[in-house]
Coordinates of C-alpha atoms and ligand atoms in Angstrom, one line a residue:
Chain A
X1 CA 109.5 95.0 128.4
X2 CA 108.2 95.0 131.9
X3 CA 104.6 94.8 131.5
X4 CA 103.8 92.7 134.9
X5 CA 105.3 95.6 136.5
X6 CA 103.1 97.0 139.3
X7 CA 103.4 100.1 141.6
X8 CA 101.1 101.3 144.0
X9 CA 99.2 103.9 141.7
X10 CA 98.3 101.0 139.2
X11 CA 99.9 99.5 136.5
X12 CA 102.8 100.3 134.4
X13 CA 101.8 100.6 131.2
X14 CA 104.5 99.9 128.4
X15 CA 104.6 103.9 127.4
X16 CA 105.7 104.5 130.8
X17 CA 108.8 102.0 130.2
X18 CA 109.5 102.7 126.9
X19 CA 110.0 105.6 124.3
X20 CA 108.5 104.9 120.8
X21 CA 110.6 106.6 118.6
X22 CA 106.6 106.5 116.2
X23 CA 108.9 105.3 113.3
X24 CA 107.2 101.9 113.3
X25 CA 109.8 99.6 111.9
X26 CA 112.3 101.3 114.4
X27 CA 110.2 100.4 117.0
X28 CA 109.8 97.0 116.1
X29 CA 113.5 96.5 116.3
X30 CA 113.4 98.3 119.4
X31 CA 110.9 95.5 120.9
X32 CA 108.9 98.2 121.8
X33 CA 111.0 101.5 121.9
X34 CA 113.9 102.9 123.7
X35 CA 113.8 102.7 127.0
X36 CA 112.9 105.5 128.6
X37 CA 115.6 108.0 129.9
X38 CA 117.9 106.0 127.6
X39 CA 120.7 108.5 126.0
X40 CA 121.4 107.5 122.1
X41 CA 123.6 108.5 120.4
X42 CA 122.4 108.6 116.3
X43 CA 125.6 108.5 114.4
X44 CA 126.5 109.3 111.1
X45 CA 128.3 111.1 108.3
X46 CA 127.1 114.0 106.9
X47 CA 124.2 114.1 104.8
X48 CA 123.4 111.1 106.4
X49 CA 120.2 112.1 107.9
X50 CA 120.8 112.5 111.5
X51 CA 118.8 115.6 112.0
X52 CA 115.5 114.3 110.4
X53 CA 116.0 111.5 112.3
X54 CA 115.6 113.4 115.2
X55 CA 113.3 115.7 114.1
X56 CA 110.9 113.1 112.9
X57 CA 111.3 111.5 116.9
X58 CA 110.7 115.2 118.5
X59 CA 107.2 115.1 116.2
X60 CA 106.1 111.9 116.9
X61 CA 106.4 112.6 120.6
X62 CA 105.0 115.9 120.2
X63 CA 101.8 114.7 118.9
X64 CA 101.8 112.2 121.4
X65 CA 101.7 115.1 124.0
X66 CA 105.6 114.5 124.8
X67 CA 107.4 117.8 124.8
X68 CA 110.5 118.2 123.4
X69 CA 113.6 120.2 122.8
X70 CA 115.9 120.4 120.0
X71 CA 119.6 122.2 120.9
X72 CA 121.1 122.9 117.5
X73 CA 124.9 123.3 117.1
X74 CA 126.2 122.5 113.5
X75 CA 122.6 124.7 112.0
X76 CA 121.0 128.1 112.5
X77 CA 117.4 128.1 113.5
X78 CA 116.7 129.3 110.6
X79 CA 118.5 127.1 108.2
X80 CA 116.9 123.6 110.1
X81 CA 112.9 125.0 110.2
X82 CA 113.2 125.9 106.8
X83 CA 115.2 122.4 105.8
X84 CA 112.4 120.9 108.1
X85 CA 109.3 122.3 106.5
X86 CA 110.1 120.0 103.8
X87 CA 108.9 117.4 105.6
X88 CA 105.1 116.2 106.4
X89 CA 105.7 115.1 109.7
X90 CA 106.9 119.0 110.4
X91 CA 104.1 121.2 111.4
X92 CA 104.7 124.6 112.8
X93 CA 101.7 124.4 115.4
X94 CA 104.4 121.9 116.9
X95 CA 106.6 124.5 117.7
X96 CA 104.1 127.6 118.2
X97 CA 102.4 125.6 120.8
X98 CA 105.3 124.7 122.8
X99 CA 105.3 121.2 122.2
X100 CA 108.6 121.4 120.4
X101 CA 111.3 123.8 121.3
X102 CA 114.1 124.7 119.0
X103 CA 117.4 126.1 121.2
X104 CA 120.3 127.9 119.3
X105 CA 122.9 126.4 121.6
X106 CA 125.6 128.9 120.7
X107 CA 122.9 131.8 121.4
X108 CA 122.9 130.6 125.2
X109 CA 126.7 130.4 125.6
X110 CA 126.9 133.7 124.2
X111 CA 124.5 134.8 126.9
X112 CA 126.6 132.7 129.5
X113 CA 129.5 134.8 128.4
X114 CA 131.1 131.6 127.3
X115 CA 134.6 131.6 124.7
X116 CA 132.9 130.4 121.4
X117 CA 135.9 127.9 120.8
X118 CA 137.0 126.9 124.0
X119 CA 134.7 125.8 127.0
X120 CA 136.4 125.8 131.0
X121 CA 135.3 123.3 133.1
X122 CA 133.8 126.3 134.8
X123 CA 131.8 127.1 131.4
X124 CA 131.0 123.5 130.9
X125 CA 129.7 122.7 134.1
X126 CA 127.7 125.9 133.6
X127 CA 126.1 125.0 130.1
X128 CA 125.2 122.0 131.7
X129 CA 122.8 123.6 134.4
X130 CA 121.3 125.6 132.1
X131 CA 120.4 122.8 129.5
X132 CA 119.1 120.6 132.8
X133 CA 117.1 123.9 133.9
X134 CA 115.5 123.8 130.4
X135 CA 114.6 120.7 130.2
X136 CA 113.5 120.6 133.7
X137 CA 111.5 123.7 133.1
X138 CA 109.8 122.8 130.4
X139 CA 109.3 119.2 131.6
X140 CA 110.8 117.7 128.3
X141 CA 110.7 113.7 127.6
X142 CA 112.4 114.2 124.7
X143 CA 115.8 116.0 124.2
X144 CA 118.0 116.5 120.9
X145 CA 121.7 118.2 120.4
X146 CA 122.7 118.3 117.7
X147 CA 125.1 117.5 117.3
X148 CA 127.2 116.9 120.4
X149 CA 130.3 116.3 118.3
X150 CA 130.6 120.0 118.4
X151 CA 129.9 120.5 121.7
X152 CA 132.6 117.8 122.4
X153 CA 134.8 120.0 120.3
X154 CA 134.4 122.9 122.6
X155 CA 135.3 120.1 125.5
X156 CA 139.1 120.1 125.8
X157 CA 139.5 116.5 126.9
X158 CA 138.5 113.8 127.4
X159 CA 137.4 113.7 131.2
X160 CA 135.7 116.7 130.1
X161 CA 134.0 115.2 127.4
X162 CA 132.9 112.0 130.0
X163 CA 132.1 114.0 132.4
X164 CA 129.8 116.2 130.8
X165 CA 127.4 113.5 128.5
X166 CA 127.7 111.3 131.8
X167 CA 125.9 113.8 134.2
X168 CA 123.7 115.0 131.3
X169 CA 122.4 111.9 130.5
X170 CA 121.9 110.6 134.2
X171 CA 120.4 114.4 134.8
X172 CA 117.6 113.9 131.8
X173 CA 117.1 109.8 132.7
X174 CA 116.1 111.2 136.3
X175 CA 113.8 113.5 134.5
X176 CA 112.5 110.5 132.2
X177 CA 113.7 112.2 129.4
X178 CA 114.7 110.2 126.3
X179 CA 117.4 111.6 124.8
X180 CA 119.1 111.7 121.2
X181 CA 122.9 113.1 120.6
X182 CA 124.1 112.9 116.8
X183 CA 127.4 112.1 116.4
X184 CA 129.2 112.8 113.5
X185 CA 132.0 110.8 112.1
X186 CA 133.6 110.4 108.4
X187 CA 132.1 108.5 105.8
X188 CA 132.7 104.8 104.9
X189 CA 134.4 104.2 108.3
X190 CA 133.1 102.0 111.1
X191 CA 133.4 104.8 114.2
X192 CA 130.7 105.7 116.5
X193 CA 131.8 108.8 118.0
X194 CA 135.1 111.4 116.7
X195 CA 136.6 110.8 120.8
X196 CA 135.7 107.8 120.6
X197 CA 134.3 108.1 124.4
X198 CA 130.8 108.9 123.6
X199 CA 129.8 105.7 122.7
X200 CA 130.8 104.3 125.6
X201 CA 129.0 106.4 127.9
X202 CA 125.9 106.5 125.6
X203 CA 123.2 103.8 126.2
X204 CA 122.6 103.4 122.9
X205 CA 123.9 104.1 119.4
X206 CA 121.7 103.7 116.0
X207 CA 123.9 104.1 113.2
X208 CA 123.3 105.5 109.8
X209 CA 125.5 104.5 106.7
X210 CA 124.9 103.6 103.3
X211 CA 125.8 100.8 100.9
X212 CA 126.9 100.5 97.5
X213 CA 124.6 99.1 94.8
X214 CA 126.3 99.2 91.6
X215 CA 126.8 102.9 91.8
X216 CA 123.9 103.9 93.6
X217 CA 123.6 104.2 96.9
X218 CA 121.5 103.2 99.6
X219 CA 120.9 104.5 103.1
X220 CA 121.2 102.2 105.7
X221 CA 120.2 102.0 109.4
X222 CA 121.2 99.5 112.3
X223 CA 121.1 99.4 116.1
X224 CA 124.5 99.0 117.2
X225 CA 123.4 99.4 120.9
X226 CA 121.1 99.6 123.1
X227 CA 120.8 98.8 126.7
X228 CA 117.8 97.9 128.2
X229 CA 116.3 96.3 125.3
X230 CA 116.6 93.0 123.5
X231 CA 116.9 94.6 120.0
X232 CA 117.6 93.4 116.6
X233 CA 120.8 93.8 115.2
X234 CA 119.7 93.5 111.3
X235 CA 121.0 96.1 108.9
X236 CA 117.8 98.0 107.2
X237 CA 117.5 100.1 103.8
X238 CA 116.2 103.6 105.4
X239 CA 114.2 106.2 103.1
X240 CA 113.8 109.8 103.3
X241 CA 111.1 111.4 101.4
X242 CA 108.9 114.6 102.2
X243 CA 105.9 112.1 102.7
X244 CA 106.8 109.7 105.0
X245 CA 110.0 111.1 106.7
X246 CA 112.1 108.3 107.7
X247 CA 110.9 104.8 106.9
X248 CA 112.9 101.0 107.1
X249 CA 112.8 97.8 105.2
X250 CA 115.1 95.0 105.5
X251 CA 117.9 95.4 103.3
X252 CA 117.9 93.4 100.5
X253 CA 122.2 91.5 100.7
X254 CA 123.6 90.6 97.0
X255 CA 125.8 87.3 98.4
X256 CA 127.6 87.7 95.1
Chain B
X1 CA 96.9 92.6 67.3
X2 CA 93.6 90.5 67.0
X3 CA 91.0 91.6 69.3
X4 CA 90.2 87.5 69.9
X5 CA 93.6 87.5 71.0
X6 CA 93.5 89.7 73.7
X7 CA 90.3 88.7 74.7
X8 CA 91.7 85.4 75.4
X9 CA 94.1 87.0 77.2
X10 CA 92.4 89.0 79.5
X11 CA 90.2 86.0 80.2
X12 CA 93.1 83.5 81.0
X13 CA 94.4 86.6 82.9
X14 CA 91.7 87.7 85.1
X15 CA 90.5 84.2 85.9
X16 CA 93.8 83.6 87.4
X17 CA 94.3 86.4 89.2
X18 CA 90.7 86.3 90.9
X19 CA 91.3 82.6 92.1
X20 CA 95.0 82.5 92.8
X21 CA 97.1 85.1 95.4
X22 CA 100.2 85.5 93.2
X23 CA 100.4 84.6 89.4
X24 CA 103.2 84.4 87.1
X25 CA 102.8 85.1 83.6
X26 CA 106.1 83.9 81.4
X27 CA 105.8 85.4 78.1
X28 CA 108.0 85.9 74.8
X29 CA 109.0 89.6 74.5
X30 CA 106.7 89.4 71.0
X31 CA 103.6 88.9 73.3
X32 CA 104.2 91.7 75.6
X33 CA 102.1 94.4 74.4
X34 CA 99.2 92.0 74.2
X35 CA 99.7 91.0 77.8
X36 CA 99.6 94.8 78.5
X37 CA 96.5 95.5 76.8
X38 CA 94.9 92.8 77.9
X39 CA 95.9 93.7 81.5
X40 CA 94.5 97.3 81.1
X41 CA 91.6 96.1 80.1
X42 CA 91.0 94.0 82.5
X43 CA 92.0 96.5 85.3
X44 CA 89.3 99.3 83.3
X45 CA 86.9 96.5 84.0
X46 CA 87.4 96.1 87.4
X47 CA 86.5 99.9 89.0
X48 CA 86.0 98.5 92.2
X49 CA 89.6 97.7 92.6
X50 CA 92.4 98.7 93.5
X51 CA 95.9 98.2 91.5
X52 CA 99.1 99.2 91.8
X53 CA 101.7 98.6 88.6
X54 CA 105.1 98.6 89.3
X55 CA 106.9 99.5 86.2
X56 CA 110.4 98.3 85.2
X57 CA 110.2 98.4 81.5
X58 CA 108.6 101.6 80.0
X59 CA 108.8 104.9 81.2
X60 CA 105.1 105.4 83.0
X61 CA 104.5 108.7 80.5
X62 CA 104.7 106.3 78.1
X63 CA 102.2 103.6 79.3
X64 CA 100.2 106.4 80.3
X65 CA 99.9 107.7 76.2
X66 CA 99.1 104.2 75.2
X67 CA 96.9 103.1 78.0
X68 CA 95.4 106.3 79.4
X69 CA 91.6 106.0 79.1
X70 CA 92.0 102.5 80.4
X71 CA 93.3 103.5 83.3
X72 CA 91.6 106.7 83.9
X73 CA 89.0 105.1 86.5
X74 CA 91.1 106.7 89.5
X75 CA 91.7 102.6 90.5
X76 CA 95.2 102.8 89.7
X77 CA 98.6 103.9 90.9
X78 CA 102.1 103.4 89.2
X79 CA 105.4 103.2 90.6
X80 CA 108.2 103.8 87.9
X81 CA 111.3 103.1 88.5
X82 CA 113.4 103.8 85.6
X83 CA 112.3 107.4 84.2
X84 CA 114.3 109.6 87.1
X85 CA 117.2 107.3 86.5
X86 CA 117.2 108.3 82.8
X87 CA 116.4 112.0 83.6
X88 CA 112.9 112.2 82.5
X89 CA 110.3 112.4 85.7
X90 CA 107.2 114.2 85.9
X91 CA 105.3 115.2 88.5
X92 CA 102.1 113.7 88.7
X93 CA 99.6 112.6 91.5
X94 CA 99.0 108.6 90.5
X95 CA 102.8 108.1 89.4
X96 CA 105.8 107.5 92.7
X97 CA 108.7 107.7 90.6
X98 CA 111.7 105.7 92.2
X99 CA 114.8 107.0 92.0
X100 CA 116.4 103.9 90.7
X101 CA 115.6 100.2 89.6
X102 CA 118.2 99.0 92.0
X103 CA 116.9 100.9 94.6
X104 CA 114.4 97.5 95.6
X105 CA 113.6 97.7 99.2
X106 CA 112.2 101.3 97.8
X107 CA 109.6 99.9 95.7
X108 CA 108.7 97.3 98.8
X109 CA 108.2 100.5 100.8
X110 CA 106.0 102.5 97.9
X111 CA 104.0 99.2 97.2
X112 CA 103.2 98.8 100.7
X113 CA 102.9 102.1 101.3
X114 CA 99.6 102.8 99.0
X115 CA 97.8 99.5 100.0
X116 CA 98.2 100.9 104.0
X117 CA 95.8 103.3 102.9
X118 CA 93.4 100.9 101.6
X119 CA 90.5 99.6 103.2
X120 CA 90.4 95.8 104.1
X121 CA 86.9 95.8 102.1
X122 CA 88.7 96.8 99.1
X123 CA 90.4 93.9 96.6
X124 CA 94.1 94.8 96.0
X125 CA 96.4 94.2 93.4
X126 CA 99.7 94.7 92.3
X127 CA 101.5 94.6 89.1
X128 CA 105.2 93.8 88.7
X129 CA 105.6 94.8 84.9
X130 CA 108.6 92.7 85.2
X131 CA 110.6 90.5 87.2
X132 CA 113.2 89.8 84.1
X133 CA 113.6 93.4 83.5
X134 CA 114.8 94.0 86.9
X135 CA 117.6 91.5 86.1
X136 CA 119.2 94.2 83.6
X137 CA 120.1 96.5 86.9
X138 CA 120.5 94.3 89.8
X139 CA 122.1 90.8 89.9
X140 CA 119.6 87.8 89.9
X141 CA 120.4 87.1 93.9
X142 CA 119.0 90.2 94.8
X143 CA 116.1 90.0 92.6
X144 CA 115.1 86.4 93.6
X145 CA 115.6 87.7 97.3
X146 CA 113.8 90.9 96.4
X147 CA 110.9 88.6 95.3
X148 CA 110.7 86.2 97.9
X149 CA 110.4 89.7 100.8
X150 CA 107.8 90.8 98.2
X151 CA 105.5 87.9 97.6
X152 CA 105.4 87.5 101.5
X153 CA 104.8 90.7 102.4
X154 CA 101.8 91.0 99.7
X155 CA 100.9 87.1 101.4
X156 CA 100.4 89.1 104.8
X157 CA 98.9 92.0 103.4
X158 CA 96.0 89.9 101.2
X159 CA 97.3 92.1 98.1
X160 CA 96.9 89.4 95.1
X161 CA 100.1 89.8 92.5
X162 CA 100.6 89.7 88.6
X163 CA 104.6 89.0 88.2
X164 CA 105.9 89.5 84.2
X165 CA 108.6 87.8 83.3
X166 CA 110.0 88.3 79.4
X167 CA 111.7 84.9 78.5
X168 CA 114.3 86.8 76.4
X169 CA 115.6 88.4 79.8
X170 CA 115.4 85.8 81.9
X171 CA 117.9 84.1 83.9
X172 CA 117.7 80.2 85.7
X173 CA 117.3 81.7 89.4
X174 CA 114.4 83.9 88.4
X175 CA 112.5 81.1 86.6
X176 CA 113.1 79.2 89.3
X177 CA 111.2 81.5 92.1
X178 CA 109.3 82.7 89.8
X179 CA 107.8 78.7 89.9
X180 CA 108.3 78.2 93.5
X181 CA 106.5 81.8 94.8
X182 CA 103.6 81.9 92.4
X183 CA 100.6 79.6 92.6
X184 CA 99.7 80.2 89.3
X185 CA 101.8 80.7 86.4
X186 CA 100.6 81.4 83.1
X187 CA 103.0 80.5 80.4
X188 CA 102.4 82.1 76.7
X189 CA 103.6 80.4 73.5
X190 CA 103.8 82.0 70.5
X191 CA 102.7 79.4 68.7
X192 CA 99.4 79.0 70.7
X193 CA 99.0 82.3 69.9
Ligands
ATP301 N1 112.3 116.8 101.8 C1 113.2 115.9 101.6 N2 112.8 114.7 100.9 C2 113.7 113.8 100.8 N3 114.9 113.8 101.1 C3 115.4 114.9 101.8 C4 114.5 116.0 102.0 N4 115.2 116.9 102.7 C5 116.5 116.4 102.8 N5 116.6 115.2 102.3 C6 117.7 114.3 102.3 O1 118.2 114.2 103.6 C7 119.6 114.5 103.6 C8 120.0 115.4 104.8 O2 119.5 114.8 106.0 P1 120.0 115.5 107.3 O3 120.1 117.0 107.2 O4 119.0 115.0 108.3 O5 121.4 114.8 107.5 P2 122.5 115.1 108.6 O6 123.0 113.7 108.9 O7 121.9 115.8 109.7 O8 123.6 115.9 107.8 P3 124.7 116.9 108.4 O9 125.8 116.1 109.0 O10 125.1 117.7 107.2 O11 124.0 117.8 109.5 C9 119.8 115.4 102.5 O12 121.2 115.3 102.1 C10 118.9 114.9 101.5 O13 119.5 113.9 100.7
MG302 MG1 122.4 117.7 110.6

């Protein structure tokens, strides 16, 4: 963290530098947070827990007095607030006051007269202004689609595909917005991204798995990536429950 | 059950856990319910407190039949980790149930979880009603490293710790660390008793 850092105005101070994600043991393996204008991509298969991941980080900021702004692919609005009012860290005030903003992405490429399957590089490049307008607008520090495996579906290759998270992300970093993109991929496989180009361009990747324990199973979490940061690299049981949201502990490793 | 023999208990008991941060007690499975009234009655005795008992060998509805005036003073919370396993939960305000026994870094999060709450002022204990009975659902690895994370975490945290451990189910790692993490371990004989 650069905390001798000094500017003109005064000091940096480390919230300036970093992005605490306000799940605590996160940010402990973070060193601090994610560096700000960092774009992560939170992988995982389904059920995994991606979007309360993200939901939990657009909340935390929120109440911090970070806006944020949640693009939603794979779910109706409808479908994720009501999912999402399951959880503590969810309070509605959070979205009636602005603080978090909840985007039906196919809604605005309806309204951008854009083929629901198949984007152009005309449509893409077109999506992308307006999501930069938004978040420019509403002068977000926190951004969430999710996910952007289906957006990358709608992207018909792979330049396309590079092309469009790389000016995305550099877009939101200039605004010093932090930015999450879930990525899903198929269960019990090691793979970050499904075009396996989005975890290269991404800054960082957290990924969310789970491990067998004589039949049960246990969620796990581990930073795979992320640049900017010296972060750990340990593997960590995660929790979800209605109380606490998202919550890490070492995982416990059986050597037998 | 002789009331002189519970007494004793509770005596031997809370004398160790005042002085000492983490106790062992290594008991035959005959003496268990004595242990478990004597602890009761020791934790009814001691309002000011706060406990937490982390149960691995009787369904908390259970405990809760047997022991429920003596731990009605609001002082206690329970974390049971077997009942949603075997179908039978409850909801109720001073019980976490967990969804399995070999779900450990789960109880390390609920454990820590209601001593954040707690002021600094307040004395803090925990109850791991037992170590050997974790041994029936995870192998004794896990459990040893489970209790090592555990007993330094509750180190850092100032909670003091009460760790059961029925001869009958115990295994050569867990009596080992059961030795090395405690600094008090009290070892029942039936034939003292
Ligand atoms: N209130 C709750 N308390 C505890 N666990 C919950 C709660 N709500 C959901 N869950 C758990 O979280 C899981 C879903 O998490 P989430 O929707 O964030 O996953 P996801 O990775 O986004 O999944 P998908 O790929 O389907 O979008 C559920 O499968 C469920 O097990
Ligand atoms: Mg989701």
């Amino acid at each position: 963290m650069s905390e001798g850092m000094v500017v003109s105005e005064g000091r940096i101070t480390v919230e300036d530098v970093v992005c605490k994600t306000g799940i605590d043991e996160l940010d402990v393996q973070l060193d601090g947070g994610i560096p700000v204008g960092n774009t992560v991509l939170m992988v995982g298969s389904s059920g995994s827990g991606k979007t309360t991941i993200c939901m939990q980080f657009l909340a935390n900021g929120a109440r911090q007095g970070e806006r944020g702004v949640f693009f939603t692919i794979t779910e109706p609005l409808f479908k994720l607030t009501k999912n999402m009012q399951g959880f503590d860290f969810y309070d509605k005030k959070l979205i009636e006051s602005g603080m978090i903003n909840l985007i039906d992405l196919r809604i605005i490429s309806e309204r951008l007269g854009l083929d629901a399957e198949k984007y152009t590089v005309e449509d893409a490049s077109a999506l992308l202004e307006v999501l930069k307008d938004i978040a420019d607008e509403l002068n977000v520090k926190r951004l969430v689609i999710d996910s952007i495996t289906a957006l990358c579906y709608r992207l018909q290759t792979k330049e396309m595909i590079r092309d469009f998270i790389f000016k995305l992300g550099s877009s939101l970093a200039a605004m010093n917005c932090t930015t999450f993109l879930t990525s899903e991929v198929p269960p019990n496989e090691v793979k970050y991204s499904q075009y396996d180009i989005e975890e290269f361009i991404a800054d960082g990747i957290i990924f969310l798995g789970d491990v067998d324990r004589s039949g049960d199973l246990i969620r796990t979490l581990q930073l795979i990536k992320m640049r900017g940061t010296a972060h750990s690299r340990i593997k960590s049981a995660m929790s979800i429950s209605s109380k606490n949201g998202i919550e890490l502990t070492p995982l416990l490793k059986s050597r037998a | 059950m002789t009331n002189t023999l519970i007494d004793g208990l509770k005596e031997r008991v809370s004398n160790a856990i005042t002085i000492n941060q983490s106790v062992g007690v290594i008991l035959p499975g005959n003496n268990y319910s004595d242990l478990i009234q004597a602890l009761f009655e020791h934790i009814h005795s001691r309002s000011e407190d706060v406990w937490v008992y982390v149960t691995i060998t009787r369904p908390y509805e259970s405990i809760f039949k047997q022991f429920g005036d003596l731990s009605s003073g609001g002082n206690i919370k329970f974390i049971d980790c077997i009942s949603r396993a075997a179908g039978l939960p409850k909801i109720d305000p001073n019980c976490i149930f967990i969804e399995s026994p070999a779900h450990l870094e789960k109880i390390i999060m609920e454990i820590l979880n209601i001593f954040r709450n707690i002021g600094d002022n307040v004395q803090k204990y925990l109850i791991i009603d037992s170590l050997s009975s974790l041994l029936i659902y995870n192998d004794a690895q896990l459990v040893t490293e489970f209790f090592t994370h555990l007993t330094n975490r509750t180190r850092l945290s100032d909670i003091h710790s009460v760790s059961i451990a029925i001869e009958e189910e115990m295994s050569d790692n867990i009596n080992k660390i059961i030795y090395l993490r405690s600094d008090k371990i009290i070892k029942l004989r039936e034939s003292f008793i």
